[in-house]
Tab-separated table of C-alpha atoms in Angstrom:
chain	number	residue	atom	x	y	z
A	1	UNK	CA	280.571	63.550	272.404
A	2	UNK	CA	277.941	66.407	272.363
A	3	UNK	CA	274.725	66.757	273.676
A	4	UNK	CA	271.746	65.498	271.088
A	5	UNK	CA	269.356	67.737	271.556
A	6	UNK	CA	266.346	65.915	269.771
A	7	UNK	CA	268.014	62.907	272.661
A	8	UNK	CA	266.764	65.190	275.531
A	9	UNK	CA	263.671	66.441	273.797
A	10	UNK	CA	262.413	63.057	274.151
A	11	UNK	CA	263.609	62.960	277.921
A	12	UNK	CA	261.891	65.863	279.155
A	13	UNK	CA	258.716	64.660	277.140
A	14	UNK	CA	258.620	61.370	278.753
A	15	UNK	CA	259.285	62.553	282.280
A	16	UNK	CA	257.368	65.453	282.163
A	17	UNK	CA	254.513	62.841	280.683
A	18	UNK	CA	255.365	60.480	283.552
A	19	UNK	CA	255.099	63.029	286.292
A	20	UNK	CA	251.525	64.988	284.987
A	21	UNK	CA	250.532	61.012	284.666
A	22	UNK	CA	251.251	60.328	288.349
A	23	UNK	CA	249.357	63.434	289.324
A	24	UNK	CA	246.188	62.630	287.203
A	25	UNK	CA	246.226	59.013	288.126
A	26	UNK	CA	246.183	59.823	291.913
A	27	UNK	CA	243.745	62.107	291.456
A	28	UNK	CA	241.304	59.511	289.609
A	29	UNK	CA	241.532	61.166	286.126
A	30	UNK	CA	242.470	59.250	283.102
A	31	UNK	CA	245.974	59.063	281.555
A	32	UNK	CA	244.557	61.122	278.232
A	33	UNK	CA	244.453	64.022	280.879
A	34	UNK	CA	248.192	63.667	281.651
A	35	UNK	CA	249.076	63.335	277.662
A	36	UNK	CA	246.891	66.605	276.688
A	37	UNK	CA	248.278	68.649	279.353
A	38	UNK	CA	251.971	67.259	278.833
A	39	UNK	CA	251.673	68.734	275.183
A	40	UNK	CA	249.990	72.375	276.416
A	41	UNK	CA	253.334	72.515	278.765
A	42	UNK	CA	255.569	71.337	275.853
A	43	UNK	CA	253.933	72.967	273.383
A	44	UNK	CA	254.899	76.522	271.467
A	45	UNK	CA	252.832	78.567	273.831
A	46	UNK	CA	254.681	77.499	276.824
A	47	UNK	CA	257.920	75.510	277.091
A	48	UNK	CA	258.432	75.591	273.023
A	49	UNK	CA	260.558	72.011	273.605
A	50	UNK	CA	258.755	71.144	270.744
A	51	UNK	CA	258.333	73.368	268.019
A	52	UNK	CA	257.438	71.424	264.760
A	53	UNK	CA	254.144	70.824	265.374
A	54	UNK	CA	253.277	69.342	262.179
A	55	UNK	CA	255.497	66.654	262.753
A	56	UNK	CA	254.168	65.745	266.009
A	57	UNK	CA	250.451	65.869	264.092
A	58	UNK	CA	251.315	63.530	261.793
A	59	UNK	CA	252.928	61.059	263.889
A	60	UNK	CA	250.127	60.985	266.154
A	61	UNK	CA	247.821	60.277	263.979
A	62	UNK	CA	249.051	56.592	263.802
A	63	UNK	CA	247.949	56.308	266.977
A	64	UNK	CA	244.583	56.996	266.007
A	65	UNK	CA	244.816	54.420	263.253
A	66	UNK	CA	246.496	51.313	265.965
A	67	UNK	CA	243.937	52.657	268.353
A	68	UNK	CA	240.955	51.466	265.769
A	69	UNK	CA	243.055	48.331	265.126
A	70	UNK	CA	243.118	47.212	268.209
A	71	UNK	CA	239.727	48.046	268.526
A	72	UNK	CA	239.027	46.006	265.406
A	73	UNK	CA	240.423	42.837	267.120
A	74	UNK	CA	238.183	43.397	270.290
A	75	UNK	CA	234.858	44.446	269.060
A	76	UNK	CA	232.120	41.676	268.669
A	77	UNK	CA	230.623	41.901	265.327
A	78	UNK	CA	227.430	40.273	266.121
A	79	UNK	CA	226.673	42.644	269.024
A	80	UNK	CA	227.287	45.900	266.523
A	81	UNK	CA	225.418	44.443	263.998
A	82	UNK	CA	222.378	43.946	266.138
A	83	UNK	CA	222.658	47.929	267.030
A	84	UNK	CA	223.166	49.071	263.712
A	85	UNK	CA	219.892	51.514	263.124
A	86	UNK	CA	221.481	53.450	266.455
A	87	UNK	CA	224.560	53.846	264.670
A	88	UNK	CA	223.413	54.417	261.106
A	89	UNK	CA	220.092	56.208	261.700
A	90	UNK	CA	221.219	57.875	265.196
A	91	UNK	CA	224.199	59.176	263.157
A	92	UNK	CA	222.082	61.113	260.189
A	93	UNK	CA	219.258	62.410	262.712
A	94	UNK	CA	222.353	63.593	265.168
A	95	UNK	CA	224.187	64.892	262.283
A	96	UNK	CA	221.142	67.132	260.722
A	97	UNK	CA	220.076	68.276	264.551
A	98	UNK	CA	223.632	69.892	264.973
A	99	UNK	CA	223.489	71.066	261.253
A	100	UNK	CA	220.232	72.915	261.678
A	101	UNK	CA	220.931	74.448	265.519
A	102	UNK	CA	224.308	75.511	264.152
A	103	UNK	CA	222.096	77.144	260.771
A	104	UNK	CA	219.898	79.069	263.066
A	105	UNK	CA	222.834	80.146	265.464
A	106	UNK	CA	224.770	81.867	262.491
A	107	UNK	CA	221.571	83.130	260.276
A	108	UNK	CA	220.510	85.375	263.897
A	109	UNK	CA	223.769	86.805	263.583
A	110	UNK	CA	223.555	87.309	259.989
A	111	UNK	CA	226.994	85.375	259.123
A	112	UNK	CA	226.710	82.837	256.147
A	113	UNK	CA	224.384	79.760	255.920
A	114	UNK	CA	227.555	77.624	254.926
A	115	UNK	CA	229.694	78.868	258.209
A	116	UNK	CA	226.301	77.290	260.425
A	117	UNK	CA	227.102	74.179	257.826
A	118	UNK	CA	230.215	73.951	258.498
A	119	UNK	CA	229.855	74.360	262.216
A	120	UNK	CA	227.092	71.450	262.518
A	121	UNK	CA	229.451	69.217	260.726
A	122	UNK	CA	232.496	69.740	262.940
A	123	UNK	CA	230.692	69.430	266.525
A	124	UNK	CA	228.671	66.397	265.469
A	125	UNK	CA	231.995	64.343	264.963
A	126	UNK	CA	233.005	62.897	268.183
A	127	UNK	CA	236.316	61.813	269.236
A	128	UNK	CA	237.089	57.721	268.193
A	129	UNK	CA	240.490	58.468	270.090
A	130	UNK	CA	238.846	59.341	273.387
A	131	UNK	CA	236.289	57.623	273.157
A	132	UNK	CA	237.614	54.306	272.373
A	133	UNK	CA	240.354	54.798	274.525
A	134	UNK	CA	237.929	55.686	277.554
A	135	UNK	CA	236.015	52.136	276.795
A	136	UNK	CA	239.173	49.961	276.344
A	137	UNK	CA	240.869	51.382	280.309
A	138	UNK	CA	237.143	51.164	281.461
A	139	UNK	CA	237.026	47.474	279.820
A	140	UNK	CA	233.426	48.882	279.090
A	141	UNK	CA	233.947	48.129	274.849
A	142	UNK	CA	231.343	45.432	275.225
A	143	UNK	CA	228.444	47.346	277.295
A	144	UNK	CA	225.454	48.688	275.487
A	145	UNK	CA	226.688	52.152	275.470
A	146	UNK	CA	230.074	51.042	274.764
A	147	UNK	CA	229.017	48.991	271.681
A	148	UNK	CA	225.935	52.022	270.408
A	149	UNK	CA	229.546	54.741	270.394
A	150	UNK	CA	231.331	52.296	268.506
A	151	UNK	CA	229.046	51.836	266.020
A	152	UNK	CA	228.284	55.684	265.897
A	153	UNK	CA	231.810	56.219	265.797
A	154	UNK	CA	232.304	54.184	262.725
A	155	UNK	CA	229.321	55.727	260.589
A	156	UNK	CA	230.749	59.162	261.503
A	157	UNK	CA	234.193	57.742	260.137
A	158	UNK	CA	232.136	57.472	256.878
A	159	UNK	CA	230.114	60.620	257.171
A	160	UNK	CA	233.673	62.844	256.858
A	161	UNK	CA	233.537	61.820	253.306
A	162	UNK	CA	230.626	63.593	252.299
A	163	UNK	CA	230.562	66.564	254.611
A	164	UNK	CA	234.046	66.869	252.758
A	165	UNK	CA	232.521	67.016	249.496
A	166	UNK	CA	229.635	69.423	250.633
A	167	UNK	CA	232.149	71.538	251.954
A	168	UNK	CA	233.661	71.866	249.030
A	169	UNK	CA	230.494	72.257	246.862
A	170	UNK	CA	230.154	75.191	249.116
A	171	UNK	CA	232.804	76.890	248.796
A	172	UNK	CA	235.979	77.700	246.351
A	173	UNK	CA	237.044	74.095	245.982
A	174	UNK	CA	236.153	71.819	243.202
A	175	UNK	CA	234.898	68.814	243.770
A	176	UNK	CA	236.755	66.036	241.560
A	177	UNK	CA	234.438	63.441	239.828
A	178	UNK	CA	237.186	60.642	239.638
A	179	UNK	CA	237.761	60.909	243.154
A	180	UNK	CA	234.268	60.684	244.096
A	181	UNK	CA	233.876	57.450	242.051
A	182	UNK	CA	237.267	56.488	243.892
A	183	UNK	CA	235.932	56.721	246.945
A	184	UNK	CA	232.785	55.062	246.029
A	185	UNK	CA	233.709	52.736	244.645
A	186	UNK	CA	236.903	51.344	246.549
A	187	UNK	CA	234.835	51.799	250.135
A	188	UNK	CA	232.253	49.157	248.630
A	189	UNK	CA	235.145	46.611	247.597
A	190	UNK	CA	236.771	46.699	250.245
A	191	UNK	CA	234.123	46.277	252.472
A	192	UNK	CA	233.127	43.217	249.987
A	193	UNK	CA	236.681	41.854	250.388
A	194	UNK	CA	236.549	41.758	254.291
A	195	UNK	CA	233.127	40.246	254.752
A	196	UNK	CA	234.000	37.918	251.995
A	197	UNK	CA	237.183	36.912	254.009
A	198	UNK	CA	235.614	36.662	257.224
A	199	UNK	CA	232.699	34.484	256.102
A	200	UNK	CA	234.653	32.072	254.354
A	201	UNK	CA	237.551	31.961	256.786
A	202	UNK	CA	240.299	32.052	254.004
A	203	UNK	CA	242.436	34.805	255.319
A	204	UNK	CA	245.387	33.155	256.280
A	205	UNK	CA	248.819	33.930	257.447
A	206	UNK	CA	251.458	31.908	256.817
A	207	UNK	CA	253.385	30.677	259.920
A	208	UNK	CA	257.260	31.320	258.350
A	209	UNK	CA	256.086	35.017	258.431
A	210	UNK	CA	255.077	34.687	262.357
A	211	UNK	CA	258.560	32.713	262.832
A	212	UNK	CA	260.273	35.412	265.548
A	213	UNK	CA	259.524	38.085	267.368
A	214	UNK	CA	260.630	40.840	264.779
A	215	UNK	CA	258.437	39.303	262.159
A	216	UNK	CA	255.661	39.424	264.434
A	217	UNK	CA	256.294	43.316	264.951
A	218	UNK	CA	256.613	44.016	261.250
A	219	UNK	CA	254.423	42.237	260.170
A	220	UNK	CA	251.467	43.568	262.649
A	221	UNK	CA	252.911	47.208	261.880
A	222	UNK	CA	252.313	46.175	258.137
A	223	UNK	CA	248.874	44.821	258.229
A	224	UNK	CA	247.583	48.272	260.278
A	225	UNK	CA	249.355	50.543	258.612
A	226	UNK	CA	248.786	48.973	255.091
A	227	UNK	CA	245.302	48.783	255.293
A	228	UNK	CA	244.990	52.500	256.471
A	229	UNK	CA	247.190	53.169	253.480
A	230	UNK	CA	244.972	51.581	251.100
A	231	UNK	CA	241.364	53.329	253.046
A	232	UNK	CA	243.303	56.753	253.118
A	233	UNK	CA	244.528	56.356	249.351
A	234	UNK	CA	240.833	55.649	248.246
A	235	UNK	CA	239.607	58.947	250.257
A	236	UNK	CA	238.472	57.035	253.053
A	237	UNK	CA	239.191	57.099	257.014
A	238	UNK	CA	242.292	55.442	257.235
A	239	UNK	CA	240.971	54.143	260.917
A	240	UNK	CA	238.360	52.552	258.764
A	241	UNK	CA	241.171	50.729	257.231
A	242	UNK	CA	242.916	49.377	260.652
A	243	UNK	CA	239.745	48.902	261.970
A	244	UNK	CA	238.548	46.416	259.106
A	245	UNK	CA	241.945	44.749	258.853
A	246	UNK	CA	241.662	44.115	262.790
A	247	UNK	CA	238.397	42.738	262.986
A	248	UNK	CA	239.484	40.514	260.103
A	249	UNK	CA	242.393	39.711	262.278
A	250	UNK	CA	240.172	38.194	265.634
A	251	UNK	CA	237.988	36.488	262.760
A	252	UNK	CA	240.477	34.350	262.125
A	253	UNK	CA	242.183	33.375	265.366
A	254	UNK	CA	245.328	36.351	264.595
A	255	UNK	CA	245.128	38.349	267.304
A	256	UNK	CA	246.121	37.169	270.452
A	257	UNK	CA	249.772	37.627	268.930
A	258	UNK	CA	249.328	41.137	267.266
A	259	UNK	CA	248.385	42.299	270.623
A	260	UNK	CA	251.673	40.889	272.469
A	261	UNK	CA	254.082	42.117	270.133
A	262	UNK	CA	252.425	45.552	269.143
A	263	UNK	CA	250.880	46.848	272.958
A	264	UNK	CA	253.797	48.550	273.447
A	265	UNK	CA	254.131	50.453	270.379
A	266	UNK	CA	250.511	51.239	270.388
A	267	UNK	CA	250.366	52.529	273.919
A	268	UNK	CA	253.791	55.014	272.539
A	269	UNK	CA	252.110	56.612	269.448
A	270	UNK	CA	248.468	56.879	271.409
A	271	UNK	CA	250.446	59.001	273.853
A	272	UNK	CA	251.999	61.246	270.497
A	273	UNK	CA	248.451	61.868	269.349
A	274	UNK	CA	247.391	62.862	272.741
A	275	UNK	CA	250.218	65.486	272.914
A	276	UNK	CA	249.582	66.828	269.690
A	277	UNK	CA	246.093	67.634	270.758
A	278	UNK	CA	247.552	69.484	273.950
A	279	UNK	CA	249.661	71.494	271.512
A	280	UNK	CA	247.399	72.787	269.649
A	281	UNK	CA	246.528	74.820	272.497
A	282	UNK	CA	247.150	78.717	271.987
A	283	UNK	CA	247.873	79.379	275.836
A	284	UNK	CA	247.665	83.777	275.027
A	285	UNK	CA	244.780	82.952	273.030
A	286	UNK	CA	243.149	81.065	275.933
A	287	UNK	CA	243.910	83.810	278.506
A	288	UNK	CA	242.483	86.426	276.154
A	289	UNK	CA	239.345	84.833	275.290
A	290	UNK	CA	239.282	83.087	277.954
A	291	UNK	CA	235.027	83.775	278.646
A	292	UNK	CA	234.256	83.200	275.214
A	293	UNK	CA	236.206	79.716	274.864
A	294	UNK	CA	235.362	78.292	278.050
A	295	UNK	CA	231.205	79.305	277.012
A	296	UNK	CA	231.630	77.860	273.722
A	297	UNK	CA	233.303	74.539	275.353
A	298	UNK	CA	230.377	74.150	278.145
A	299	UNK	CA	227.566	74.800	275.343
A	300	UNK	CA	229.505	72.305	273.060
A	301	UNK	CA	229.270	69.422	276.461
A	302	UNK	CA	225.954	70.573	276.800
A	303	UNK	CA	224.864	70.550	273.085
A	304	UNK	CA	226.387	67.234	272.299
A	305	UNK	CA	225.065	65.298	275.472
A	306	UNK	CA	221.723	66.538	274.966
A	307	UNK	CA	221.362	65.789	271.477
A	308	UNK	CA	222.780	62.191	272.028
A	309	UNK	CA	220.429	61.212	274.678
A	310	UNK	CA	217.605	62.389	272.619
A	311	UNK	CA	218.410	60.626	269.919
A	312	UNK	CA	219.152	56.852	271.790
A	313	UNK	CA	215.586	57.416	273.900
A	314	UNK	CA	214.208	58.026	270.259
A	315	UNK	CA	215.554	55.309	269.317
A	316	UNK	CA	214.532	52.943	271.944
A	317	UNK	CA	217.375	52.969	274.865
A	318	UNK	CA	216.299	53.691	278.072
A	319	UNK	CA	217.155	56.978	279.571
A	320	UNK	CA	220.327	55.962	282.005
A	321	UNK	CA	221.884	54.226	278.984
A	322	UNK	CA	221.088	56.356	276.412
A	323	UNK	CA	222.822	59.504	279.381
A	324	UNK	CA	225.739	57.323	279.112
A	325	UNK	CA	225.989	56.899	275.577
A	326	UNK	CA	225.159	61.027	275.439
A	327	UNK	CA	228.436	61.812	277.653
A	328	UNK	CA	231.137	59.365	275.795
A	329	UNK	CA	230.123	61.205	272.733
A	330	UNK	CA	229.706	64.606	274.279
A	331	UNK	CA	233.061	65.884	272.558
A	332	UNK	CA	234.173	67.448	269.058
A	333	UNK	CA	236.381	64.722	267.621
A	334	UNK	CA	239.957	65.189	266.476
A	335	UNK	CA	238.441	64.799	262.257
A	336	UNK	CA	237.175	67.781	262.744
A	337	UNK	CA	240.509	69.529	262.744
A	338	UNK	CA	240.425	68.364	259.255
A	339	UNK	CA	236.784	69.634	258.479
A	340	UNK	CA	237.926	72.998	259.869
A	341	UNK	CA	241.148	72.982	257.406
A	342	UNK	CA	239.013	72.263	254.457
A	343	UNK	CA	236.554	75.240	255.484
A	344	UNK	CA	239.491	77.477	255.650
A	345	UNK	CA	240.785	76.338	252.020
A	346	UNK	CA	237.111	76.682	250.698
A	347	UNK	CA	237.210	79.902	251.735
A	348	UNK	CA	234.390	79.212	254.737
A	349	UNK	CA	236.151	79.914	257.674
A	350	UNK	CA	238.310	82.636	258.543
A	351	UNK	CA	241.758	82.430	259.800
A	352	UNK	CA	239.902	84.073	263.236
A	353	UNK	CA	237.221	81.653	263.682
A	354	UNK	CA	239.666	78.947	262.988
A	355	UNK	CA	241.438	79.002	265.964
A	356	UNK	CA	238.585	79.690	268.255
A	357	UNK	CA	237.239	76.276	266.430
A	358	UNK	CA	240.844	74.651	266.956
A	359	UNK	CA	241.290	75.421	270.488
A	360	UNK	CA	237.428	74.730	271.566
A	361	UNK	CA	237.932	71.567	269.969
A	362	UNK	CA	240.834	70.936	272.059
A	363	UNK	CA	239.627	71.814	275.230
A	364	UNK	CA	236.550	69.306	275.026
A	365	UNK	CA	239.013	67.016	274.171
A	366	UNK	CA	241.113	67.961	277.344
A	367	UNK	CA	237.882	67.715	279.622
A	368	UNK	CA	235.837	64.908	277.900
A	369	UNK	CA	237.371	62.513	280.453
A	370	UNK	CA	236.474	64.348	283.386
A	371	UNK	CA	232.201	65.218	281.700
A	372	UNK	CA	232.398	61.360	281.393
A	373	UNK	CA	233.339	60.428	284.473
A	374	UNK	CA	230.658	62.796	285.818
A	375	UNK	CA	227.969	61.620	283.592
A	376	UNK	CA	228.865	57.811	284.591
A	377	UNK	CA	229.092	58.503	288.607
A	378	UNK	CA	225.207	59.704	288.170
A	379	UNK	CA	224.527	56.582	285.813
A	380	UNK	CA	226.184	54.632	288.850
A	381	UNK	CA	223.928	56.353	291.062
A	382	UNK	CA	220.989	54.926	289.538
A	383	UNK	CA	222.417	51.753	289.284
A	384	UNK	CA	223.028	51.084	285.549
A	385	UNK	CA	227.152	50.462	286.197
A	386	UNK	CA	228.687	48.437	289.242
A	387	UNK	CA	230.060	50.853	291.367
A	388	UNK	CA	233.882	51.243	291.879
A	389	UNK	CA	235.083	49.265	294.933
């Protein structure tokens, strides 16, 4: 019987994963570290164990999806709702600060007003994946700060849609009317459908369909992935999707067995995204820009946190919180890989500045955990979190 190599692919992965994850745990990092730096060492650049990157991309991106599921079932409703001018109006003042910085940066080096565009819009996404992630292992989801970047997170979900279309206004694309009206359209109905469910408490799952374990899996697998199908079809987030279709889920008593029976599977395709990320990572590129990427990374940290805490003391948090809320969001999020692909195909960005934006974006993502950790051990310091026994 011979040797399957796609068999011991998944070996070296998972103990190469397991070992980088013993290392980061001792050294009081979190596991994302481990993931992102399992996938630089695996990646094309390095090892080359994996070479179809693409694939790996696309898989991971379930992760994000059951990451915002899960989230769905945990978040309390109320509690966002009470915070929702930080997420709506922090969002759109957050959004136009990076816009115009990123105008004036580009315009005093005479490149195009729509590169500066384009360059607001990807650093003022933040990561949902790290992010959430960092909240959930930090059981912080329900904390002021925890609950003002989830409810940022979610309105800059929405806000891909129509950087998307100015994007494409912008540049070569056209911009499609029907899909427009799709989108539209379909985002208010669906968001009609859930609240309607919720506040009449008729979503219902019949109990033959919960009858064994395998249902259970399927069937938790279908209501994530389905209603990510149906967001993403309509030119939506499909994390919008999960995330609606779990919060639907702890409105009416669901959840408790959706997390037994999917935790597992969750916890495997978080850990794909996470690698995916790490791959991304052009290791010759690195060493040979090596000033410039690491600048661009620290101004991006510095840019982000600043802008953040502005914008939560504007908006009534006091300053520790409003720090805290300024580091978890600190990061370029992993939708802006996407923003970055449609500048390229609107003829915006060149094939140059793309990966520069690509592997910056990476690399906050690789050291978000540790500027958070920072930027909570001086909140701790003035007493806003218990400290760590």
């Amino acid at each position: 019987m011979h040797l399957d190599p796609m068999m011991m692919n998944i070996t070296i992965v998972l103990l190469l994963a397991l070992a980088i994850g013993y290392l980061t745990v001792r050294m009081g990092l979190p596991i994302v570290v481990a993931y992102i730096l399992t996938g630089v060492a695996l990646g094309p650049s390095m090892l080359g164990v994996i070479d179809d990157q693409h694939m790996v991309t696309r898989v991971g991106e379930i992760g994000v999806v059951m990451l915002l599921f899960f989230v769905g079932m945990e978040v309390s409703i109320p509690k966002l709702m009470e915070r929702w001018k930080i997420a709506v109006i922090g969002t759109a003042v957050q959004v136009l600060v990076s816009v115009t910085a990123c105008v004036a940066l580009v315009w005093a080096f005479s490149m195009p007003v729509s590169l500066g565009i384009l360059f607001g819009f990807v650093i003022s996404l933040s990561s949902t994946a790290v992010v959430l992630k960092e909240l959930q292992d930090s059981g912080e989801m329900e904390e002021p700060f925890g609950q003002n970047a989830v409810g940022v997170l979610l309105v800059q979900d929405l806000a891909i849609v129509p950087m998307m279309i100015v994007l494409s206004l912008m540049g070569d694309a056209e911009l499609e009317m029907a899909a427009l009206i799709k989108q539209v359209v379909g985002g208010i109905a669906v968001l009609a459908l859930v609240i309607f469910l919720m506040r009449t408490g008729r979503f219902h799952i019949p109990a033959f369909l919960k009858g064994s374990v395998e249902k259970r899996v399927l069937l938790g697998l279908l209501l994530c992935l389905g209603a990510a199908t149906l967001t993403s079809w309509l030119g939506l987030s499909p994390g919008l999707g999960a995330f609606l279709a779990g919060m639907l889920l702890a409105s009416s008593d669901q959840a408790d067995w959706v997390h037994e029976h999917l935790e597992s599977v969750y916890i495997i395709f978080v850990m794909i995204f996470f690698l995916s990320v790490g791959m991304m990572v052009n290791v010759d590129y690195l060493q040979s820009h090596l000033l410039l990427v690491c600048g661009a990374t620290a101004l991006v940290f510095l840019f982000n946190s600043g802008v953040n805490v502005f914008v939560m003391r504007a908006l009534g948090e006091d300053w520790e919180h409003a720090l805290i809320t300024g580091g978890l969001l600190s990061q370029i999020g992993e939708f802006s890989f996407l923003l970055a692909t449609v500048g390229v195909f609107a003829g915006i960005l060149s094939p140059e500045l793309q990966e520069l934006t690509v592997i910056v974006i990476a690399m906050t993502l690789l050291f978000s955990p540790g500027w958070m950790m920072m930027v909570k051990r001086l909140a701790r310091r003035d007493g806003v979190l218990p400290r760590s026994e």
